Structure formats: C-alpha cells, structure tokens
Short mmCIF file of C-alpha atoms in Angstrom, two decimals:
data_model
loop_
_atom_site.label_atom_id
_atom_site.label_comp_id
_atom_site.label_asym_id
_atom_site.label_seq_id
_atom_site.Cartn_x
_atom_site.Cartn_y
_atom_site.Cartn_z
CA MET A 1 10.54 -7.10 -10.18
CA ASN A 2 9.83 -6.16 -13.80
CA SER A 3 7.15 -3.49 -13.75
CA SER A 4 5.44 -5.13 -16.75
CA VAL A 5 4.82 -8.32 -14.78
CA ARG A 6 1.32 -8.57 -13.38
CA GLU A 7 1.71 -9.67 -9.77
CA LEU A 8 -1.55 -11.01 -8.33
CA ILE A 9 -1.75 -11.84 -4.63
CA LEU A 10 -4.72 -13.64 -3.09
CA ALA A 11 -4.87 -12.38 0.50
CA PHE A 12 -6.71 -13.69 3.58
CA GLU A 13 -7.64 -11.87 6.79
CA SER A 14 -9.44 -13.63 9.66
CA SER A 15 -7.79 -12.35 12.83
CA CYS A 16 -10.96 -11.26 14.66
CA ASP A 17 -14.59 -10.83 13.56
CA GLU A 18 -14.27 -10.14 9.83
CA THR A 19 -13.69 -12.83 7.24
CA SER A 20 -12.04 -11.13 4.30
CA VAL A 21 -10.45 -12.29 1.06
CA ALA A 22 -8.96 -9.96 -1.57
CA VAL A 23 -7.05 -10.03 -4.82
CA VAL A 24 -4.45 -7.26 -5.10
CA GLU A 25 -2.52 -6.38 -8.24
CA ASN A 26 1.07 -5.13 -7.91
CA GLY A 27 0.41 -3.98 -4.36
CA THR A 28 -1.50 -0.90 -5.50
CA LYS A 29 -4.72 -1.99 -7.20
CA ILE A 30 -7.57 -3.71 -5.36
CA LEU A 31 -9.30 -6.05 -7.80
CA SER A 32 -11.62 -7.40 -5.09
CA ASN A 33 -11.97 -7.08 -1.33
CA ILE A 34 -14.76 -9.24 0.07
CA ILE A 35 -15.60 -8.68 3.75
CA ALA A 36 -18.09 -10.75 5.75
CA THR A 37 -18.66 -9.02 9.06
CA GLN A 38 -19.89 -10.71 12.23
CA ILE A 39 -20.90 -7.60 14.16
CA ASN A 40 -24.55 -8.58 14.54
CA SER A 41 -23.58 -11.96 16.00
CA HIS A 42 -21.28 -10.45 18.62
CA LYS A 43 -23.34 -7.34 19.44
CA ARG A 44 -25.60 -9.21 21.87
CA PHE A 45 -22.53 -10.29 23.87
CA GLY A 46 -21.07 -6.78 24.06
CA GLY A 47 -17.85 -7.87 22.34
CA VAL A 48 -16.23 -10.57 20.24
CA VAL A 49 -16.69 -14.16 21.43
CA PRO A 50 -13.73 -16.18 20.06
CA GLU A 51 -15.58 -19.46 19.54
CA VAL A 52 -18.44 -17.72 17.74
CA ALA A 53 -15.93 -15.85 15.56
CA SER A 54 -14.16 -19.06 14.58
CA ARG A 55 -17.40 -20.76 13.56
CA HIS A 56 -18.36 -17.81 11.37
CA HIS A 57 -14.97 -17.89 9.65
CA VAL A 58 -15.44 -21.58 8.86
CA GLN A 59 -18.83 -20.80 7.33
CA GLN A 60 -17.68 -17.79 5.31
CA ILE A 61 -14.12 -18.47 4.14
CA THR A 62 -14.94 -20.56 1.06
CA ARG A 63 -17.71 -18.23 -0.13
CA CYS A 64 -15.51 -15.15 0.37
CA THR A 65 -12.68 -16.79 -1.59
CA GLU A 66 -14.95 -17.67 -4.49
CA GLU A 67 -16.44 -14.17 -4.55
CA ALA A 68 -13.01 -12.54 -4.43
CA MET A 69 -11.72 -14.61 -7.35
CA THR A 70 -14.88 -14.04 -9.40
CA GLU A 71 -15.02 -10.30 -8.76
CA ALA A 72 -11.34 -9.95 -9.66
CA GLY A 73 -11.86 -11.97 -12.83
CA VAL A 74 -8.88 -14.23 -12.19
CA THR A 75 -8.20 -17.95 -11.86
CA TYR A 76 -5.77 -19.74 -9.57
CA ALA A 77 -3.43 -20.14 -12.55
CA ASP A 78 -3.16 -16.33 -12.74
CA LEU A 79 -2.03 -15.92 -9.14
CA THR A 80 1.54 -15.05 -8.14
CA ALA A 81 1.24 -15.89 -4.44
CA VAL A 82 -1.09 -16.37 -1.49
CA ALA A 83 -0.85 -14.16 1.62
CA VAL A 84 -2.42 -14.51 5.04
CA THR A 85 -2.60 -12.85 8.43
CA TYR A 86 -0.99 -15.26 10.91
CA GLY A 87 -1.04 -12.96 13.94
CA PRO A 88 -1.78 -11.20 16.17
CA GLY A 89 -5.42 -12.02 16.83
CA LEU A 90 -7.74 -14.72 18.11
CA VAL A 91 -5.98 -18.05 17.68
CA GLY A 92 -9.03 -19.96 16.48
CA ALA A 93 -9.98 -17.25 14.02
CA LEU A 94 -6.44 -16.94 12.69
CA LEU A 95 -6.22 -20.69 12.12
CA ILE A 96 -9.14 -20.62 9.66
CA GLY A 97 -7.41 -18.13 7.39
CA VAL A 98 -4.00 -19.78 7.75
CA THR A 99 -5.44 -23.19 6.89
CA ALA A 100 -7.30 -21.84 3.85
CA ALA A 101 -4.22 -20.01 2.57
CA LYS A 102 -1.92 -23.01 3.08
CA THR A 103 -4.39 -25.29 1.32
CA ILE A 104 -4.64 -23.08 -1.76
CA ALA A 105 -0.88 -22.45 -1.85
CA PHE A 106 -0.19 -26.20 -1.67
CA ALA A 107 -2.86 -27.21 -4.17
CA HIS A 108 -1.80 -24.65 -6.77
CA HIS A 109 1.97 -24.66 -6.13
CA LEU A 110 2.03 -21.02 -5.06
CA PRO A 111 4.37 -19.19 -2.67
CA LEU A 112 2.89 -18.48 0.78
CA ILE A 113 3.46 -15.08 2.40
CA PRO A 114 2.86 -14.73 6.17
CA VAL A 115 1.77 -11.20 7.16
CA ASN A 116 1.61 -9.48 10.54
CA HIS A 117 -1.89 -8.05 10.97
CA MET A 118 -0.50 -4.68 12.09
CA ALA A 119 1.79 -4.55 9.05
CA GLY A 120 -1.40 -4.88 7.04
CA HIS A 121 -3.01 -1.94 8.83
CA THR A 122 0.11 0.14 8.23
CA TYR A 123 0.29 -0.67 4.52
CA ALA A 124 -3.42 0.10 4.06
CA ALA A 125 -2.20 3.71 3.92
CA SER A 126 0.01 2.90 0.91
CA TYR A 127 -3.15 2.88 -1.22
CA VAL A 128 -3.35 6.63 -0.55
CA ALA A 129 0.24 7.40 -1.62
CA PRO A 130 3.54 5.54 -1.96
CA PHE A 131 5.56 5.31 1.24
CA HIS A 132 8.66 7.49 1.61
CA PHE A 133 10.97 6.57 4.46
CA PRO A 134 11.55 7.18 7.22
CA LEU A 135 7.94 7.30 8.35
CA LEU A 136 6.05 7.12 11.63
CA ALA A 137 2.85 5.13 12.10
CA LEU A 138 0.28 5.62 14.84
CA LEU A 139 -1.54 2.29 14.97
CA VAL A 140 -4.82 2.49 16.87
CA SER A 141 -7.35 -0.32 17.12
CA GLY A 142 -9.32 -2.45 19.54
CA GLY A 143 -6.25 -4.42 20.52
CA HIS A 144 -3.34 -2.10 19.76
CA THR A 145 -2.18 1.43 20.43
CA GLU A 146 1.42 1.90 19.36
CA LEU A 147 3.82 4.26 17.66
CA VAL A 148 5.92 2.47 15.06
CA TYR A 149 9.01 3.89 13.36
CA MET A 150 9.89 2.63 9.88
CA ALA A 151 13.38 3.48 8.64
CA SER A 152 12.80 1.49 5.46
CA ALA A 153 10.25 -0.77 3.79
CA TYR A 154 8.84 -3.50 6.03
CA ASP A 155 11.10 -2.45 8.92
CA PHE A 156 8.91 -1.98 11.99
CA GLN A 157 10.20 -0.74 15.35
CA ILE A 158 7.83 0.03 18.24
CA ILE A 159 8.89 3.26 19.95
CA GLY A 160 5.71 3.69 22.00
CA ASP A 161 3.10 1.20 23.23
CA THR A 162 0.09 1.06 25.53
CA ARG A 163 0.75 -0.12 29.07
CA ASP A 164 -2.80 -1.42 29.50
CA ASP A 165 -5.97 -0.93 27.46
CA ALA A 166 -5.83 -0.23 23.74
CA VAL A 167 -7.75 2.88 22.75
CA GLY A 168 -10.42 1.00 20.78
CA GLU A 169 -10.96 -1.30 23.74
CA ALA A 170 -11.48 1.74 25.97
CA TYR A 171 -14.12 3.11 23.57
CA ASP A 172 -16.05 -0.16 23.71
CA LYS A 173 -15.89 -0.30 27.51
CA ILE A 174 -17.15 3.23 28.09
CA GLY A 175 -19.71 2.74 25.31
CA ARG A 176 -21.18 -0.12 27.32
CA VAL A 177 -21.61 2.23 30.29
CA LEU A 178 -23.34 4.77 28.03
CA GLY A 179 -25.68 2.08 26.73
CA ILE A 180 -24.09 2.04 23.28
CA PRO A 181 -23.84 -1.46 21.75
CA TYR A 182 -20.61 -2.96 20.46
CA PRO A 183 -18.76 -1.65 18.49
CA ALA A 184 -19.00 1.72 20.20
CA GLY A 185 -16.24 3.69 18.47
CA LYS A 186 -18.29 5.42 15.76
CA PRO A 187 -21.35 6.29 17.94
CA VAL A 188 -19.13 7.69 20.70
CA ASP A 189 -17.22 9.75 18.13
CA GLU A 190 -20.48 11.15 16.75
CA LEU A 191 -21.80 11.88 20.25
CA ALA A 192 -18.51 13.59 21.16
CA HIS A 193 -19.14 16.24 18.50
CA GLN A 194 -22.33 17.31 20.29
CA GLY A 195 -21.05 18.10 23.80
CA GLN A 196 -18.43 19.95 25.85
CA ASP A 197 -15.45 18.74 27.87
CA THR A 198 -17.03 19.41 31.25
CA PHE A 199 -15.56 16.49 33.19
CA HIS A 200 -11.85 17.00 32.45
CA PHE A 201 -10.84 13.35 32.72
CA PRO A 202 -7.14 12.54 33.34
CA ARG A 203 -4.55 12.49 30.56
CA ALA A 204 -2.28 9.68 31.72
CA MET A 205 1.51 9.61 31.20
CA MET A 206 1.61 12.96 29.43
CA GLU A 207 4.28 14.24 31.82
CA GLU A 208 6.48 11.16 31.55
CA HIS A 209 9.50 11.21 29.25
CA ASN A 210 8.50 8.33 27.04
CA LEU A 211 6.17 7.63 24.12
CA ASP A 212 3.97 5.06 25.86
CA PHE A 213 0.23 5.28 26.39
CA SER A 214 -2.20 4.38 29.17
CA PHE A 215 -5.99 4.40 28.96
CA SER A 216 -6.95 2.30 31.97
CA GLY A 217 -7.08 5.28 34.33
CA LEU A 218 -9.16 7.31 31.89
CA LYS A 219 -11.59 4.41 31.47
CA SER A 220 -11.86 3.96 35.24
CA ALA A 221 -12.39 7.68 35.86
CA PHE A 222 -15.19 7.69 33.29
CA ILE A 223 -16.91 4.62 34.74
CA ASN A 224 -16.55 5.87 38.33
CA THR A 225 -18.06 9.23 37.38
CA VAL A 226 -21.10 7.59 35.81
CA HIS A 227 -21.59 5.09 38.63
CA HIS A 228 -21.31 7.79 41.31
CA ALA A 229 -23.94 9.88 39.51
CA GLU A 230 -26.27 6.87 39.39
CA GLN A 231 -25.82 6.26 43.12
CA VAL A 232 -26.75 9.83 44.04
CA GLY A 233 -29.58 10.02 41.51
CA GLU A 234 -27.86 12.54 39.26
CA THR A 235 -28.40 12.52 35.51
CA LEU A 236 -25.29 13.30 33.44
CA ASN A 237 -25.26 14.64 29.89
CA LYS A 238 -24.17 11.77 27.66
CA ALA A 239 -22.81 14.07 24.96
CA ASP A 240 -20.65 15.88 27.52
CA LEU A 241 -19.41 12.53 28.83
CA ALA A 242 -18.48 11.40 25.32
CA THR A 243 -16.78 14.70 24.51
CA SER A 244 -14.83 14.68 27.76
CA PHE A 245 -13.67 11.12 27.11
CA GLN A 246 -12.72 11.71 23.48
CA ASP A 247 -10.92 14.99 24.20
CA ALA A 248 -8.75 13.16 26.72
CA VAL A 249 -8.05 10.38 24.22
CA LEU A 250 -7.12 12.84 21.48
CA ASP A 251 -4.88 14.87 23.79
CA ILE A 252 -2.97 11.68 24.60
CA LEU A 253 -2.76 10.25 21.07
CA VAL A 254 -1.93 13.51 19.32
CA GLY A 255 0.36 14.74 22.10
CA LYS A 256 2.47 11.59 22.11
CA THR A 257 2.60 11.52 18.31
CA LEU A 258 3.82 15.12 18.13
CA ARG A 259 6.45 14.30 20.75
CA ALA A 260 7.60 11.36 18.64
CA LEU A 261 7.87 13.57 15.57
CA GLN A 262 10.22 15.91 17.47
CA THR A 263 12.73 13.13 18.13
CA HIS A 264 12.09 11.01 15.04
CA PRO A 265 11.94 13.32 11.98
CA VAL A 266 10.05 11.59 9.17
CA HIS A 267 8.67 12.26 5.70
CA GLN A 268 5.25 10.78 6.40
CA LEU A 269 2.89 10.11 9.29
CA VAL A 270 0.51 7.18 8.94
CA ILE A 271 -2.58 6.76 11.12
CA ALA A 272 -4.06 3.30 10.72
CA GLY A 273 -6.25 0.71 12.42
CA GLY A 274 -9.95 0.75 13.22
CA VAL A 275 -9.73 3.92 15.33
CA ALA A 276 -8.18 5.75 12.35
CA ALA A 277 -11.79 6.09 11.19
CA ASN A 278 -12.43 8.42 14.13
CA GLN A 279 -13.29 11.83 12.68
CA GLY A 280 -12.16 13.64 15.82
CA LEU A 281 -8.70 12.08 15.57
CA ARG A 282 -8.39 12.88 11.87
CA THR A 283 -9.43 16.50 12.35
CA ARG A 284 -7.26 17.11 15.43
CA MET A 285 -4.14 15.57 13.88
CA GLN A 286 -4.53 17.58 10.68
CA ALA A 287 -4.95 20.78 12.67
CA GLU A 288 -1.90 20.15 14.87
CA LEU A 289 0.33 19.14 11.97
CA ALA A 290 -0.64 22.34 10.14
CA LYS A 291 0.98 24.31 12.98
CA LEU A 292 4.39 22.68 12.41
CA PRO A 293 7.00 24.49 10.29
CA ASN A 294 7.77 21.42 8.18
CA PRO A 295 5.03 18.84 8.79
CA PRO A 296 5.22 15.29 7.45
CA GLN A 297 2.68 14.16 4.88
CA LEU A 298 -0.33 12.69 6.68
CA LEU A 299 -1.58 9.38 5.27
CA ILE A 300 -4.83 7.86 6.56
CA PRO A 301 -6.50 4.95 4.77
CA PRO A 302 -10.00 5.52 3.38
CA LEU A 303 -12.72 4.51 5.83
CA ARG A 304 -13.39 1.20 4.04
CA LEU A 305 -9.77 0.16 4.66
CA CYS A 306 -9.50 1.25 8.32
CA GLY A 307 -11.24 -1.84 9.66
CA ASP A 308 -9.94 -5.37 9.20
CA ASN A 309 -9.79 -6.31 5.51
CA ALA A 310 -7.72 -8.50 3.22
CA ALA A 311 -6.74 -5.74 0.78
CA MET A 312 -4.42 -4.29 3.42
CA ILE A 313 -2.84 -7.74 3.82
CA GLY A 314 -2.31 -7.87 0.07
CA ALA A 315 -0.57 -4.48 0.10
CA ALA A 316 1.80 -5.57 2.87
CA ALA A 317 2.35 -8.93 1.20
CA HIS A 318 3.47 -7.21 -2.00
CA VAL A 319 6.39 -5.67 -0.11
CA ALA A 320 7.09 -8.84 1.87
CA TYR A 321 7.11 -10.89 -1.34
CA ALA A 322 9.66 -8.56 -2.94
CA GLN A 323 11.86 -9.01 0.14
CA GLY A 324 11.75 -12.78 -0.16
CA ILE A 325 9.60 -13.40 2.92
CA ARG A 326 7.98 -16.81 2.61
CA GLY A 327 6.08 -19.29 4.74
CA ASP A 328 5.64 -23.01 4.30
CA LEU A 329 3.18 -25.69 5.34
CA THR A 330 4.44 -25.50 8.93
CA LEU A 331 3.08 -21.94 9.24
CA ASN A 332 0.92 -21.64 12.34
CA ALA A 333 -1.19 -18.94 13.96
CA ASP A 334 0.71 -16.67 16.35
CA PRO A 335 -1.91 -14.83 18.45
CA SER A 336 0.71 -12.81 20.36
CA LEU A 337 2.78 -11.77 17.34
CA SER A 338 4.19 -8.25 17.65
CA PHE A 339 6.68 -5.90 16.06
CA PRO A 340 10.11 -5.69 17.70
CA LEU A 341 10.62 -3.04 20.35
CA SER A 342 13.05 -0.29 19.49
CA LYS A 343 16.44 -0.54 21.19
CA GLU A 344 15.89 3.00 22.43
CA THR A 345 14.94 2.81 26.07
CA SER A 346 14.09 6.47 26.45
CA PRO A 347 13.31 8.11 23.07
CA VAL A 348 12.49 11.46 24.64
#
C-alpha cells in the first residue's frame, strides 16, 4: 500500500463485557478508542453473565460508534474498511458487534475485515514497536493461556496451551475465596506484593516435556487450603495466600515461556491479554530475560490496551487488510474460534 494513503479502519470489539469502537489510522495511530465497560453490572454475579453482557452491547454499540467517529474527526466517507471481532467469545455478545460492523460495511460500501480476538490482543503490542519476525507471544487472559509462535505477519501457531483453566479465570476463582469481587486480577496482584510465599502451592506440568499449562490443580490446592483453615478455625494471612498463588503462577508462565524461547529463537517476545497488566508478571519476565545472553525484545501493550478494546482489533485488521483477508454479509460469530495448533507434537 502507498505510504501516503491514509488508511482508516473503523473497528468493533464486543466479545465479552466491554463494548468498544475505535478508529485506527494506518495500523499505528489510534484516533479514537471508546470503551464502555460493564464491570459494575457483572460484579454482583461474581463473573460475566452472557445475557446481561449482550443487552449492554445492544444499548452501547450505537453510542460508542458515534463517539468514536466524532472523536476521530472522520465521516463514513473517509473510512477504508470496517473490522470486527468475530470470535472467540460469548456468542450473543459477538453477534452485536458483527451485526453492527456488517450493517455499516453494507450501508457505506466498505470492505469487512473479520478479526480473531486473540490476534487483536497480540497486535496491541505493535503500538509499542513494529513487529520483527519470528516472534513469540504469551497470551494470557480470562479465557486463554497460550504460547503462540509467529514466523511471519498474521501467521499464528499455538505451541503451548492450557489444559484446563486459563490463568485469568484462576485469579477470579481464588479472588472469590479471598472475598475479592470480580474482576480479581489487579487486587490479587497488589495483595501479592505484600506477603511471602509460605504455602508453596504446586507448579503443575513443569517437569513435563511440553509447553502446555495447567492451573486447575493450583486453584484447587488454594481453595482446599482456605477451606481446611476455616473448618479448623485457623485464620490465614491473605497477603501470604495471594503471594503464594501468584508466585506459582509466575513460575509456570515464565518457566514455560523461557523453555519455548530455547527451542524457538525469536527477535521479540510479546505478552498480551488482560493478565499482561499484572505487574508481577511484567517484572519477573523482564528480570529473567535480562539473564539471557541474547534476549528477545520484550513488547507489552500499555495498560489501557491490555484489556479488551477495539484499537487492538484495528491494529490487527490493518495487517489482515493488507493480506487481502475479507468477510462478507454471511460472516457469523464463532465463539470457539482459535489459532491453529502447531504441527510439532513435542516442541521440547
């Protein structure tokens, strides 16, 4: 594409509990990124209720679109294309964004670009620095924990995945036991900086010769420890519990990532997804990479782009658009959409 051409992508994200619409210029400049969160609505339920999320998206999508266009100072005639998350996520929530994007694309004769939500999280890091391939991405969120190898632009291969709970999901579940309301990730992270690892919870699958993760055993060990203490009338230190949990999580995430770097040399390491906002993870990964003789460049999106947002979808759509990826009016939500698994059966 001619670098003098001003490419403007209107991007939609509605996969879970944020309604977001953004206008992104040439894949690198965020002209607007409107986010309507639903956290207060879901907090009383201890997690996201799909039907409630869908209703909020219906209520917010038009307002967010108008605000995004106004803040960016553009009209529909200025747009190059429309992009939208079509999976993975909650099917009802996804359908609101997909329907809005298809409607605008049809009404204004614009190309439609379908985007994988996790591709969006990955490309959120491209706002920090241009991607240089090959690269490795550690994608950590409420629904995903996976190591993804990218040999080239928009080429995603899963080389490690969680066998059960995603790491963000585990944070929310143990947060509930600690009496921390949803979402629990940030409060648990803050609490973890105030205690000691006195409980030594298990680090699952660290001895196995693969790059997969498991957090179900860690979650169960945590919950069992707290419940046993309650039954015998013992009071446990919440900060120590949080530290013990987070230290186990970080040992697993960082350990598996370093193992992947040994067998998959890359120029850059991306950490993305909601859990990329975790300060413990950021600090630990930086410290461990500094010990390597030739470490990859570490790219982590700014905090405002770690959670679900449409600007990350616009960044991914810029690359997809250049590669000729297009959708049409038959585009549908795909709640179970995933990257392809690597052909390697035993990377390590």
